[in-house]
PDB file of C-alpha atoms and ligand atoms in Angstrom:
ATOM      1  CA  UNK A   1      19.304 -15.473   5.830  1.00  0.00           C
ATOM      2  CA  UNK A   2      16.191 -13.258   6.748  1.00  0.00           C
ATOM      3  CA  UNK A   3      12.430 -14.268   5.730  1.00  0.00           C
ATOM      4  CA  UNK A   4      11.175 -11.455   4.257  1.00  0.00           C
ATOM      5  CA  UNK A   5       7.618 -12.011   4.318  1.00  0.00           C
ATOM      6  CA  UNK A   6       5.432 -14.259   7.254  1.00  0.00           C
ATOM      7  CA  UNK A   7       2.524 -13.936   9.745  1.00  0.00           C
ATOM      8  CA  UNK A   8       4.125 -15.080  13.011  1.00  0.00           C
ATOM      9  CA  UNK A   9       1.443 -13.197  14.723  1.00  0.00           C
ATOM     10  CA  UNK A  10      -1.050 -15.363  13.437  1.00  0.00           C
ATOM     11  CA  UNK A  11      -2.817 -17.391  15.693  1.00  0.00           C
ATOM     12  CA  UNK A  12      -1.242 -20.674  14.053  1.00  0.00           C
ATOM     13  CA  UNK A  13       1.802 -19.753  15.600  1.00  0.00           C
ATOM     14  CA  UNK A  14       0.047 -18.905  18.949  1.00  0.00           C
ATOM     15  CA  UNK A  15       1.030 -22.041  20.813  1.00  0.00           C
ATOM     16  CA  UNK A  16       4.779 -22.436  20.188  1.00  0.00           C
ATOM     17  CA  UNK A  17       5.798 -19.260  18.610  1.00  0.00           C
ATOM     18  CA  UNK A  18       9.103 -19.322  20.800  1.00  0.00           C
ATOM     19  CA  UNK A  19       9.789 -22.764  19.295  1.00  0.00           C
ATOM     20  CA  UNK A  20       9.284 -21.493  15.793  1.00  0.00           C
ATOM     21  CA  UNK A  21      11.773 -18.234  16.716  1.00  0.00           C
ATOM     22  CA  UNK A  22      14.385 -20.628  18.195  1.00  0.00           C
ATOM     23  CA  UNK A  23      13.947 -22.709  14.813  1.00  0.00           C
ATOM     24  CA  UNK A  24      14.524 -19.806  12.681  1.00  0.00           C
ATOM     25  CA  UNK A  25      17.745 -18.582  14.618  1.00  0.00           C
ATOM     26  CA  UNK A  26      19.204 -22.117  14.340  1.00  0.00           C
ATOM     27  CA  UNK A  27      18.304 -22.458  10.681  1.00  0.00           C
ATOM     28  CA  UNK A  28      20.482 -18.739  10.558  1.00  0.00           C
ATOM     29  CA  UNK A  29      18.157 -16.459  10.157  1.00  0.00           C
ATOM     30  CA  UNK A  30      19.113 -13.188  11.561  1.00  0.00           C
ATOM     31  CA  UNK A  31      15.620 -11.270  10.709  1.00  0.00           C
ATOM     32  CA  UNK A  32      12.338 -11.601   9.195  1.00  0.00           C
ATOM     33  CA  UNK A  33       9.372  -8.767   8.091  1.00  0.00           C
ATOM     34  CA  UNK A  34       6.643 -10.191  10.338  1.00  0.00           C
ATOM     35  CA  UNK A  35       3.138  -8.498   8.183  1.00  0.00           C
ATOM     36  CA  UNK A  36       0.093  -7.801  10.170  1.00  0.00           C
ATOM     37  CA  UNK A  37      -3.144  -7.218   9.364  1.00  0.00           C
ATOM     38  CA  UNK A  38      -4.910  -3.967  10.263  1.00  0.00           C
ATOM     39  CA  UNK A  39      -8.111  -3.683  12.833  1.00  0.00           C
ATOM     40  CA  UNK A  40      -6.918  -7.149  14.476  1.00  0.00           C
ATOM     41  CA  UNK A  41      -5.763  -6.522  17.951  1.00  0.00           C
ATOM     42  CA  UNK A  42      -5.490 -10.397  18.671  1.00  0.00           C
ATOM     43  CA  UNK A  43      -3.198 -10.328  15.940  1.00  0.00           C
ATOM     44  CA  UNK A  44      -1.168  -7.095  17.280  1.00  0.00           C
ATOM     45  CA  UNK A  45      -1.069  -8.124  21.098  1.00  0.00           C
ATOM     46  CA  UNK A  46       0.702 -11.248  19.512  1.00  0.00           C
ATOM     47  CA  UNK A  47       3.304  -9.306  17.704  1.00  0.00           C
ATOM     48  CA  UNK A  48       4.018  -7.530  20.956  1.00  0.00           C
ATOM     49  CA  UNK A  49       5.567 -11.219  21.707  1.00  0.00           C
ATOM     50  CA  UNK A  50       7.086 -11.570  18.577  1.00  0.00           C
ATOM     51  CA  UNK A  51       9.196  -8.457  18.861  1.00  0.00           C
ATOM     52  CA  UNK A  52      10.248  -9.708  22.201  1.00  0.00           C
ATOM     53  CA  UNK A  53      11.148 -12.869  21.427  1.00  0.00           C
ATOM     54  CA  UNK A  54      12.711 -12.005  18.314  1.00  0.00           C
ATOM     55  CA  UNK A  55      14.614  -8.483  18.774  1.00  0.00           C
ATOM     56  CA  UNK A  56      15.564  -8.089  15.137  1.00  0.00           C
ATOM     57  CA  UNK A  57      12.407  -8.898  13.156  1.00  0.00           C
ATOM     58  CA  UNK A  58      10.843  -6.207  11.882  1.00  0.00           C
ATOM     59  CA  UNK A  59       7.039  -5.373  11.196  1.00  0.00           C
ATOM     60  CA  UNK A  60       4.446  -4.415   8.613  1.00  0.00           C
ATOM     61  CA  UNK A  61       0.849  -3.182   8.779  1.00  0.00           C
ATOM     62  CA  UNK A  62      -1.351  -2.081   6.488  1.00  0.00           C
ATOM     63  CA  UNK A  63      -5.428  -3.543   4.965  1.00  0.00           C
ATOM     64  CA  UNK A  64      -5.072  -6.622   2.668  1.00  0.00           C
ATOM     65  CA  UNK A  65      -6.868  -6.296  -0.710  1.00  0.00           C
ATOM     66  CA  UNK A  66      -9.073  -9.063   1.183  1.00  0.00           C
ATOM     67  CA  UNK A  67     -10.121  -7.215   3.638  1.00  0.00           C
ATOM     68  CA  UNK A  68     -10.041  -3.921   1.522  1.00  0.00           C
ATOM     69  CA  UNK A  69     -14.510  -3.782   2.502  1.00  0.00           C
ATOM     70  CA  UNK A  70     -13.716  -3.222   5.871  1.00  0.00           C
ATOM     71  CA  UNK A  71     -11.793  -0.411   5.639  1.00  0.00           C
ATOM     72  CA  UNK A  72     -13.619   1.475   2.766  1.00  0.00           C
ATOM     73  CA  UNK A  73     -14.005   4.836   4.260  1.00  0.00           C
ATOM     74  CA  UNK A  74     -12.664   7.526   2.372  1.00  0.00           C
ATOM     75  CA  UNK A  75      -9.269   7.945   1.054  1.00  0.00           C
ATOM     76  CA  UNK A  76      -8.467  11.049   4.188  1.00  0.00           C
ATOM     77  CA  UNK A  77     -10.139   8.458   7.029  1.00  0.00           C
ATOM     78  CA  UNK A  78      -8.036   5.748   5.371  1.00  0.00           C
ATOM     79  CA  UNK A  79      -4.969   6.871   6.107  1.00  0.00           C
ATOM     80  CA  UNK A  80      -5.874   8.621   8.884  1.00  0.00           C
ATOM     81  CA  UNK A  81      -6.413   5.131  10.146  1.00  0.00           C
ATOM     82  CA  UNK A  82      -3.419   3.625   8.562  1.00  0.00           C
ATOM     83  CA  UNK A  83      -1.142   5.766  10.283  1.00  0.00           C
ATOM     84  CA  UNK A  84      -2.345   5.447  13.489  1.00  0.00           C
ATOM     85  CA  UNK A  85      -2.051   1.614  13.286  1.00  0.00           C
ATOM     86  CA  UNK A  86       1.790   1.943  12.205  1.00  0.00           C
ATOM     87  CA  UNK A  87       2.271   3.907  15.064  1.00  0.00           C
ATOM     88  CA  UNK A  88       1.127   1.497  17.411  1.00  0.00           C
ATOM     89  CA  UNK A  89       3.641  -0.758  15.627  1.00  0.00           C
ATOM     90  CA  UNK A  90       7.057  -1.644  17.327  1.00  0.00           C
ATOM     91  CA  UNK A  91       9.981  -1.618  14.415  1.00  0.00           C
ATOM     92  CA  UNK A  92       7.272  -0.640  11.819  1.00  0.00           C
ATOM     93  CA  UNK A  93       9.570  -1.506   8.383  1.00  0.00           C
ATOM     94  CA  UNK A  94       7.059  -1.166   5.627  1.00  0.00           C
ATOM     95  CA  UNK A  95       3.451  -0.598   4.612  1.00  0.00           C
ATOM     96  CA  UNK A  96       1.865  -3.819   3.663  1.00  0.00           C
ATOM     97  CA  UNK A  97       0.936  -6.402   2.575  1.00  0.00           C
ATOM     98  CA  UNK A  98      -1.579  -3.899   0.467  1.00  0.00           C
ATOM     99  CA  UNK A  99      -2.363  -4.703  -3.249  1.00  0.00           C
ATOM    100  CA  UNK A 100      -4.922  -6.101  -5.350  1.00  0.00           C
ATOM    101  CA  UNK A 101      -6.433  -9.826  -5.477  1.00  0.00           C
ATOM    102  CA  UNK A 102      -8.337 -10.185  -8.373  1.00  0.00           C
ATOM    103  CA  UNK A 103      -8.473 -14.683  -7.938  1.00  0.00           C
ATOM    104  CA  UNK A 104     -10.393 -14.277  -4.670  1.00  0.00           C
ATOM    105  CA  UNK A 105     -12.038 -10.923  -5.449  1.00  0.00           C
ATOM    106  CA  UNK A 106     -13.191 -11.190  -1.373  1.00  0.00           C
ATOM    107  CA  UNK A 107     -13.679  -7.463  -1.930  1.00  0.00           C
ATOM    108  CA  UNK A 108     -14.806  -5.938  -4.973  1.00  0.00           C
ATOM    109  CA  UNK A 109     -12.491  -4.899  -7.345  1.00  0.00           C
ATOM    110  CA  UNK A 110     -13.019  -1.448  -7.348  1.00  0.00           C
ATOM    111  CA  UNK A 111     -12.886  -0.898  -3.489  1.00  0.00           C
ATOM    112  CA  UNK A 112      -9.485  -2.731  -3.760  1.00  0.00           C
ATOM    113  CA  UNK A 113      -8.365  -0.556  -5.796  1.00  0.00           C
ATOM    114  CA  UNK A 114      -9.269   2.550  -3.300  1.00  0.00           C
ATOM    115  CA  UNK A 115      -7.941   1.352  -0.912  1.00  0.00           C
ATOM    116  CA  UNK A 116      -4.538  -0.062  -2.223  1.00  0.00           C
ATOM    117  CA  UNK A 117      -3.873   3.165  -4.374  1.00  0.00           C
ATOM    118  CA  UNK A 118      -4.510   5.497  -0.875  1.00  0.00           C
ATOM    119  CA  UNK A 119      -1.841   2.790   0.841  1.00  0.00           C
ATOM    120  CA  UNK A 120       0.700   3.696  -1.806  1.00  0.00           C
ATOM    121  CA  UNK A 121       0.045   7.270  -1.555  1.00  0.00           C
ATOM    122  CA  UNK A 122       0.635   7.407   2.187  1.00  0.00           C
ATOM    123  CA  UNK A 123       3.678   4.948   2.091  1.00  0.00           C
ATOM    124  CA  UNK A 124       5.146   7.141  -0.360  1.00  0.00           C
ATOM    125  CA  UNK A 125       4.243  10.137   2.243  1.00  0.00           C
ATOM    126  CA  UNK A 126       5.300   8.333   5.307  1.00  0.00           C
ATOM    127  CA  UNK A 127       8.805   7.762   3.182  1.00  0.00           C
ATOM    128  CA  UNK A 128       8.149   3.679   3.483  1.00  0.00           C
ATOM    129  CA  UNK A 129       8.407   0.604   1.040  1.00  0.00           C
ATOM    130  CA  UNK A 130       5.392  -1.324   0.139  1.00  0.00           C
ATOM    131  CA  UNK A 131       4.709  -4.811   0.180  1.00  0.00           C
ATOM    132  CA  UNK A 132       2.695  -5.678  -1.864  1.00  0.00           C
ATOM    133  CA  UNK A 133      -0.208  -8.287  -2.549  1.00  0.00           C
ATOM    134  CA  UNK A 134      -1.096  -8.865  -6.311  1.00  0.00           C
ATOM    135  CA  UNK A 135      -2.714 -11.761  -8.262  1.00  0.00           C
ATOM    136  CA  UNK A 136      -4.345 -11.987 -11.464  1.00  0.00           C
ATOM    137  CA  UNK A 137      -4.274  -8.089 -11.501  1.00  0.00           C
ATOM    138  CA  UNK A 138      -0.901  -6.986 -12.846  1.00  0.00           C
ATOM    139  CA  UNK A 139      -2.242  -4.119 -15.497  1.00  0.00           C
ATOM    140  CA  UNK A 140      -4.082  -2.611 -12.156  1.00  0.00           C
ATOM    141  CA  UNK A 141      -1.321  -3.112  -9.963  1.00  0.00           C
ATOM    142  CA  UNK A 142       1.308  -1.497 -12.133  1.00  0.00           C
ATOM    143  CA  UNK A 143      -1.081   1.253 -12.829  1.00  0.00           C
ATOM    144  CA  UNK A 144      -1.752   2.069  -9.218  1.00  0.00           C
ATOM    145  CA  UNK A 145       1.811   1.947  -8.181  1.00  0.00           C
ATOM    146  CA  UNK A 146       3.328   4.267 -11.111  1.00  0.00           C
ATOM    147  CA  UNK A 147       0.224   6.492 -10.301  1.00  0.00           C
ATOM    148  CA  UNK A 148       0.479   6.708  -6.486  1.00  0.00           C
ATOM    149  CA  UNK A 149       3.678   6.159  -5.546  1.00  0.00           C
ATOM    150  CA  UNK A 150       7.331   7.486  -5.528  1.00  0.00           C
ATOM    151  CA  UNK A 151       9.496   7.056  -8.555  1.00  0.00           C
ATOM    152  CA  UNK A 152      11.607   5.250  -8.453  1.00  0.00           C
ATOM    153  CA  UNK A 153       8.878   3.169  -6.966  1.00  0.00           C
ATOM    154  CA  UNK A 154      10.382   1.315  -3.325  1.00  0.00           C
ATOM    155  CA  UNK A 155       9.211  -1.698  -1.813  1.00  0.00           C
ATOM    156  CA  UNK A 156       9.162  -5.429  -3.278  1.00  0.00           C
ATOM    157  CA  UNK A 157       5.922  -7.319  -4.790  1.00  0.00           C
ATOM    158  CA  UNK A 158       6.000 -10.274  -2.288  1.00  0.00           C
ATOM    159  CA  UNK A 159       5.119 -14.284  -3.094  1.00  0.00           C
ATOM    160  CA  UNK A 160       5.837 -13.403  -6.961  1.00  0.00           C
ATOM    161  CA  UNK A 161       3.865 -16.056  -9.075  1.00  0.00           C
ATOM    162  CA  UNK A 162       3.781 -13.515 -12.408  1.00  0.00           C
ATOM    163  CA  UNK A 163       4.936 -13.212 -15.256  1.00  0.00           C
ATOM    164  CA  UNK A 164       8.824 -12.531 -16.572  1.00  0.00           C
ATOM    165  CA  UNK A 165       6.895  -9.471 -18.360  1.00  0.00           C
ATOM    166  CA  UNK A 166       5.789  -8.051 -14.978  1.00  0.00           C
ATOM    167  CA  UNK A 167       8.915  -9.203 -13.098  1.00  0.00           C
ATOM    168  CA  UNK A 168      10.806  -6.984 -15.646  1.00  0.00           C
ATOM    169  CA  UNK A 169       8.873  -4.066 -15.420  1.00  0.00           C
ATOM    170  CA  UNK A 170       8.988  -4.341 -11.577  1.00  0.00           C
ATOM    171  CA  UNK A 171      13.102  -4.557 -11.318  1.00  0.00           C
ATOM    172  CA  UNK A 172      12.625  -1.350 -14.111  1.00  0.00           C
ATOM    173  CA  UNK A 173      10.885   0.476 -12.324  1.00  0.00           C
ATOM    174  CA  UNK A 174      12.846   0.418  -8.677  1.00  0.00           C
ATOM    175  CA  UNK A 175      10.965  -2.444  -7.321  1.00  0.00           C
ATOM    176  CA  UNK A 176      12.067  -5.515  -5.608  1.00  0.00           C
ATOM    177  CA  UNK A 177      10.752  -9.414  -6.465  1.00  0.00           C
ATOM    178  CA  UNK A 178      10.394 -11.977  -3.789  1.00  0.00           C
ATOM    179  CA  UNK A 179       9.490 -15.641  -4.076  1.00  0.00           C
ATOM    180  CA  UNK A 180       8.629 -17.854  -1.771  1.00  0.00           C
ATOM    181  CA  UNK A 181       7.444 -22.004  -1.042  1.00  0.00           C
ATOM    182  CA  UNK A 182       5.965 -21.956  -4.334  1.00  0.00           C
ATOM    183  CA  UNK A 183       9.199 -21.457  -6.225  1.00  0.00           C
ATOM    184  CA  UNK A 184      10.242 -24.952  -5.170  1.00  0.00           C
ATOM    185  CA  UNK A 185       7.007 -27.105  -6.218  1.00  0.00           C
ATOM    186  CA  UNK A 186       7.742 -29.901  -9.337  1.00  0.00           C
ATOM    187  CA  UNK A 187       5.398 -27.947 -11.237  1.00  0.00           C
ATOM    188  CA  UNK A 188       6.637 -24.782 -11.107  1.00  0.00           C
ATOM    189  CA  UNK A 189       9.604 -24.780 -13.737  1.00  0.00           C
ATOM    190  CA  UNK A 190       7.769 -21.452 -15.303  1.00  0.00           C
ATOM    191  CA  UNK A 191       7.843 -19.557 -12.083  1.00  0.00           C
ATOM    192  CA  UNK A 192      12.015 -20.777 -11.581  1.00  0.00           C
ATOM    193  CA  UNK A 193      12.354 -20.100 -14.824  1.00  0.00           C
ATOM    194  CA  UNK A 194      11.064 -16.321 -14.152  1.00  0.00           C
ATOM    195  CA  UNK A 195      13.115 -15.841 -10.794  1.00  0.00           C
ATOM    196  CA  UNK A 196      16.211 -16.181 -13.471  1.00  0.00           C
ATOM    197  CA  UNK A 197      15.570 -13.028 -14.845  1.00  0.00           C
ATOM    198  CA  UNK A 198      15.280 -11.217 -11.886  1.00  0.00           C
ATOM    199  CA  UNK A 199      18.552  -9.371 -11.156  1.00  0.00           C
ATOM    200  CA  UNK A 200      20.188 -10.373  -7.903  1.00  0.00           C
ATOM    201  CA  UNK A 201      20.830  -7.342  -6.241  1.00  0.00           C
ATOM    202  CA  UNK A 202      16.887  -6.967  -6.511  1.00  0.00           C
ATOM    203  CA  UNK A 203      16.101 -10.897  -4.813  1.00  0.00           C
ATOM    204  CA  UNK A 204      14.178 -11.332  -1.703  1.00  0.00           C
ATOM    205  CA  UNK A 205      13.077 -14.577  -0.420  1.00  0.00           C
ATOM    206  CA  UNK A 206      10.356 -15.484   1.950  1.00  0.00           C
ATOM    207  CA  UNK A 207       7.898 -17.705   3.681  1.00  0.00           C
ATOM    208  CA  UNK A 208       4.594 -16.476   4.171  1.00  0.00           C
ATOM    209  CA  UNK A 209       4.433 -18.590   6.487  1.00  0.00           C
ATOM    210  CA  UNK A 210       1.641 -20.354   8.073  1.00  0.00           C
ATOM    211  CA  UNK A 211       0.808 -20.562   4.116  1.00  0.00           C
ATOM    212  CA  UNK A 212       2.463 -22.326   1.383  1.00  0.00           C
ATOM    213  CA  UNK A 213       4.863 -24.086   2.931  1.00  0.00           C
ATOM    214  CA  UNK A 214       7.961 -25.529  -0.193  1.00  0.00           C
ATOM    215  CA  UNK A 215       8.833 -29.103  -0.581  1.00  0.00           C
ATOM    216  CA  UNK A 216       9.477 -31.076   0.933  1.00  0.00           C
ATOM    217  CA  UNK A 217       6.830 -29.661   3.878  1.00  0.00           C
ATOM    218  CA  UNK A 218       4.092 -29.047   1.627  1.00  0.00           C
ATOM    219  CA  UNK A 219       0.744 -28.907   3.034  1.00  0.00           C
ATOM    220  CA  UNK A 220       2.028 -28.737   6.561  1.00  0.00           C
ATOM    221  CA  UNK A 221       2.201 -25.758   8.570  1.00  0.00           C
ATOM    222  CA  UNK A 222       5.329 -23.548   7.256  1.00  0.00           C
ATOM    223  CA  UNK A 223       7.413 -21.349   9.595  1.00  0.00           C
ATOM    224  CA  UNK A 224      10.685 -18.942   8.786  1.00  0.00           C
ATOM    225  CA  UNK A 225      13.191 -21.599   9.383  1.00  0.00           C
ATOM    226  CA  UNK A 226      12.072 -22.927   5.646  1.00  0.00           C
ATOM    227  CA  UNK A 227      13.060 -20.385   3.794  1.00  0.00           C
ATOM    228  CA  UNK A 228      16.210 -22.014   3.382  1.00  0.00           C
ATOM    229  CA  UNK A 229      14.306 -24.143   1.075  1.00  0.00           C
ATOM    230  CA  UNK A 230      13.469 -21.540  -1.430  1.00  0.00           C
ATOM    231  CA  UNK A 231      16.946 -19.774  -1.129  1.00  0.00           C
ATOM    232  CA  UNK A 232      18.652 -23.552  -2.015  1.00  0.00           C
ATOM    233  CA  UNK A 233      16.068 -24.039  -4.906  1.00  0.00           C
ATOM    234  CA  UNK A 234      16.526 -20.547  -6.764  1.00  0.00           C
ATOM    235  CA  UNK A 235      20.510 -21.165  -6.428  1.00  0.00           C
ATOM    236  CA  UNK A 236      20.230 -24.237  -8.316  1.00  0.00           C
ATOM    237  CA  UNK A 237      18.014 -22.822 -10.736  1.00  0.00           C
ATOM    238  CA  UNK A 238      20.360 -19.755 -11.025  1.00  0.00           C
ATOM    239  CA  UNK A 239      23.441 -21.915 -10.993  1.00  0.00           C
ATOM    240  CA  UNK A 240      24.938 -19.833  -7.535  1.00  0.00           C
ATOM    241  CA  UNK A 241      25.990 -21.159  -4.253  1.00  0.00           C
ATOM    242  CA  UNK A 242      23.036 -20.819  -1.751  1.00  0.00           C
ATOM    243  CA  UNK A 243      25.220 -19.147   1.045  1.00  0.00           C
ATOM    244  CA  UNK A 244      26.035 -16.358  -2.146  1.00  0.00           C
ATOM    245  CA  UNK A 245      22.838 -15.943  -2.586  1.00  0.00           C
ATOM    246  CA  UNK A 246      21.704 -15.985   1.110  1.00  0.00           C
ATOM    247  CA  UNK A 247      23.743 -12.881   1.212  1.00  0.00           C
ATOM    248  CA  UNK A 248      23.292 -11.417  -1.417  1.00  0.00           C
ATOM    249  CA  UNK A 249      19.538 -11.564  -0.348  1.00  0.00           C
ATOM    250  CA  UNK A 250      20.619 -10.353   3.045  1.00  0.00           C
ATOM    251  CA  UNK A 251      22.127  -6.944   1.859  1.00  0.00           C
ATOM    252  CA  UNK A 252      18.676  -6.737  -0.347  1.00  0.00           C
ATOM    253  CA  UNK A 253      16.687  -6.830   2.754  1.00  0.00           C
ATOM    254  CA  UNK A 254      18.936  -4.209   4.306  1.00  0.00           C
ATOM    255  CA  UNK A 255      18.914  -1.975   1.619  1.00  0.00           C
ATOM    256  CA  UNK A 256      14.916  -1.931   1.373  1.00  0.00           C
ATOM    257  CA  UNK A 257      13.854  -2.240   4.414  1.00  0.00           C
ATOM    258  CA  UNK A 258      16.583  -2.190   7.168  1.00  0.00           C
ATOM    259  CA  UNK A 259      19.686  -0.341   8.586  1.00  0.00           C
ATOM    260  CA  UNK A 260      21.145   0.415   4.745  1.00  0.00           C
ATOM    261  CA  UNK A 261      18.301   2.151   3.705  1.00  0.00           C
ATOM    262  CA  UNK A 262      18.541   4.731   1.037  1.00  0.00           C
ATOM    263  CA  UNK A 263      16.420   8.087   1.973  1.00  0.00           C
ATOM    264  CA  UNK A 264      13.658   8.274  -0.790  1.00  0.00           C
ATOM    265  CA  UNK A 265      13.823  11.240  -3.149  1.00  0.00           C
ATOM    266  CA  UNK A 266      11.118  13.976  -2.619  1.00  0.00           C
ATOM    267  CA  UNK A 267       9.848  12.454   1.129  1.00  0.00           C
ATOM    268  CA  UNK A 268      10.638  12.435   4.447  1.00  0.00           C
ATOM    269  CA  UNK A 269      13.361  10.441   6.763  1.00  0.00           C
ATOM    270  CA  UNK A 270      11.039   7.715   8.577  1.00  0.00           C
ATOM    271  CA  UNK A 271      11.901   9.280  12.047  1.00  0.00           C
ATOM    272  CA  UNK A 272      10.485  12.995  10.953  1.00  0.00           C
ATOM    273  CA  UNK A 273       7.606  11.736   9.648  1.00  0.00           C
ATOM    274  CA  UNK A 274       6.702  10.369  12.970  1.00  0.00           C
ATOM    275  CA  UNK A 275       7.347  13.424  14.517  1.00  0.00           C
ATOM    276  CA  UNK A 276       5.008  15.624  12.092  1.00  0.00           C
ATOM    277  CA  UNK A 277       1.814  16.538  13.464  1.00  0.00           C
ATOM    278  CA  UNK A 278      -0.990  17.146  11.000  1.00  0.00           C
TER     279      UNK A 278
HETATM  280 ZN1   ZN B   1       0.061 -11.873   0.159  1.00  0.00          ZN
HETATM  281 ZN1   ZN B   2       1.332 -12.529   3.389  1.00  0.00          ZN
END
């Protein structure tokens, strides 16, 4: 089982994060993409005990569509600053979570959209998947993404709440889908419904934990160890065994983001593109 989407390093975790790690390796989790949030170093001196506690999470930086104001500076200084956070990242997986969220709109729409299409472009540089943020904002988000990054595109749109529409021209177009808590709420027979279509080789599951935590926690504080939850709610609703589909999702994760990764046409290995100096 792997989470593949939380904020250990948030400071909700601060008090008992080795608690919440030994949690998640009893529920059998073997790893988890742990996403950070740029220009925070509370947040990053935290995820220095993260990877310590946990040796095989992995991690993801990169400016939320939230805090997409902050980092308006030019599409060059952008990355520029981009790349030196996810340097200064142990294990760095992925670029993300990046996107658009046009429910909030806590930045306006069209510095979100700056800023998440020069995130593609540089994950698509750096030879990295994308996590990615969207909301209410699926015409911009495809837009960006077929504009900015590689084709096939690579990375997963994460906490999935769309529609089957979008979640079928995501799987089309290279993408992966995750769900998380949210799957498993009584009202949410539209969104199980969705995670049908989804193919399974293209499944990821997650927490985003503290957030959003599935029945029967809900409203609580959620951690990794519940993503068991959504994993045994999409296998009824797909009519598989949940340790299948635990797998399944497993080799998903690996393939993406892990040690099965496929080299992305037209960019560089990971481990060169660290090496370039520009
Ligand atoms: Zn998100
Ligand atoms: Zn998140």
């Amino acid at each position: 089982v792997i989470d593949s989407h939380c904020h250990l390093a948030d400071e909700a975790f601060a008090g008992d994060l080795d608690e919440v790690v030994a949690r998640a390796m009893a529920a059998g989790l073997r790893s988890a993409l742990c996403v950070l949030s740029m220009g925070e170093p509370g947040e990053l001196a935290r995820a220095r005990r993260v990877a310590a506690l946990w040796p095989d999470a992995g991690f993801a930086i990169g400016a939320h569509p939230h805090q997409a104001h902050d980092v308006a500076m030019g599409v060059a200084q952008l990355q520029a600053a981009v790349r030196t956070a996810a340097a200064g990242v142990e294990r760095l997986l992925a670029i993300g979570e990046i996107g658009l969220d046009y429910h909030y709109d806590l930045s306006p729409r069209d510095v979100q959209r700056e800023v998440f299409a020069a995130q593609v472009a540089l994950a698509r540089d750096m030879g990295r998947p994308v996590v990615v943020h969207t909301r209410e904002a699926e015409a911009d988000t495809r837009e960006i993404l077929e504009a900015h990054g590689p084709n096939p595109l690579d990375g997963v749109l994460h906490c999935f709440t769309g529609s089957a529409e979008m979640a079928a021209w995501a799987v089309g177009a290279g993408l992966h889908v995750s769900f998380a808590g949210i799957v498993t709420f009584p009202g949410a027979q539209a969104l199980r419904d969705v995670a049908r279509t989804v193919p399974v080789e293209r499944l990821l599951v997650e927490t985003d934990c503290p957030y959003l935590a599935p029945v029967p926690f809900r409203g609580k504080r959620n951690e990794p160890a519940h993503v068991t939850r959504v994993i045994e709610v999409l296998a009824v609703a797909r009519g598989m065994r949940a340790d299948v589909l635990a797998a399944e999702v497993e080799q998903n994760f690996d393939r993406l983001f892990g040690r099965d990764r496929r080299p992305v046409p037209g960019s560089q290995r990971p481990e060169e593109g660290q090496a370039r100096r520009s």
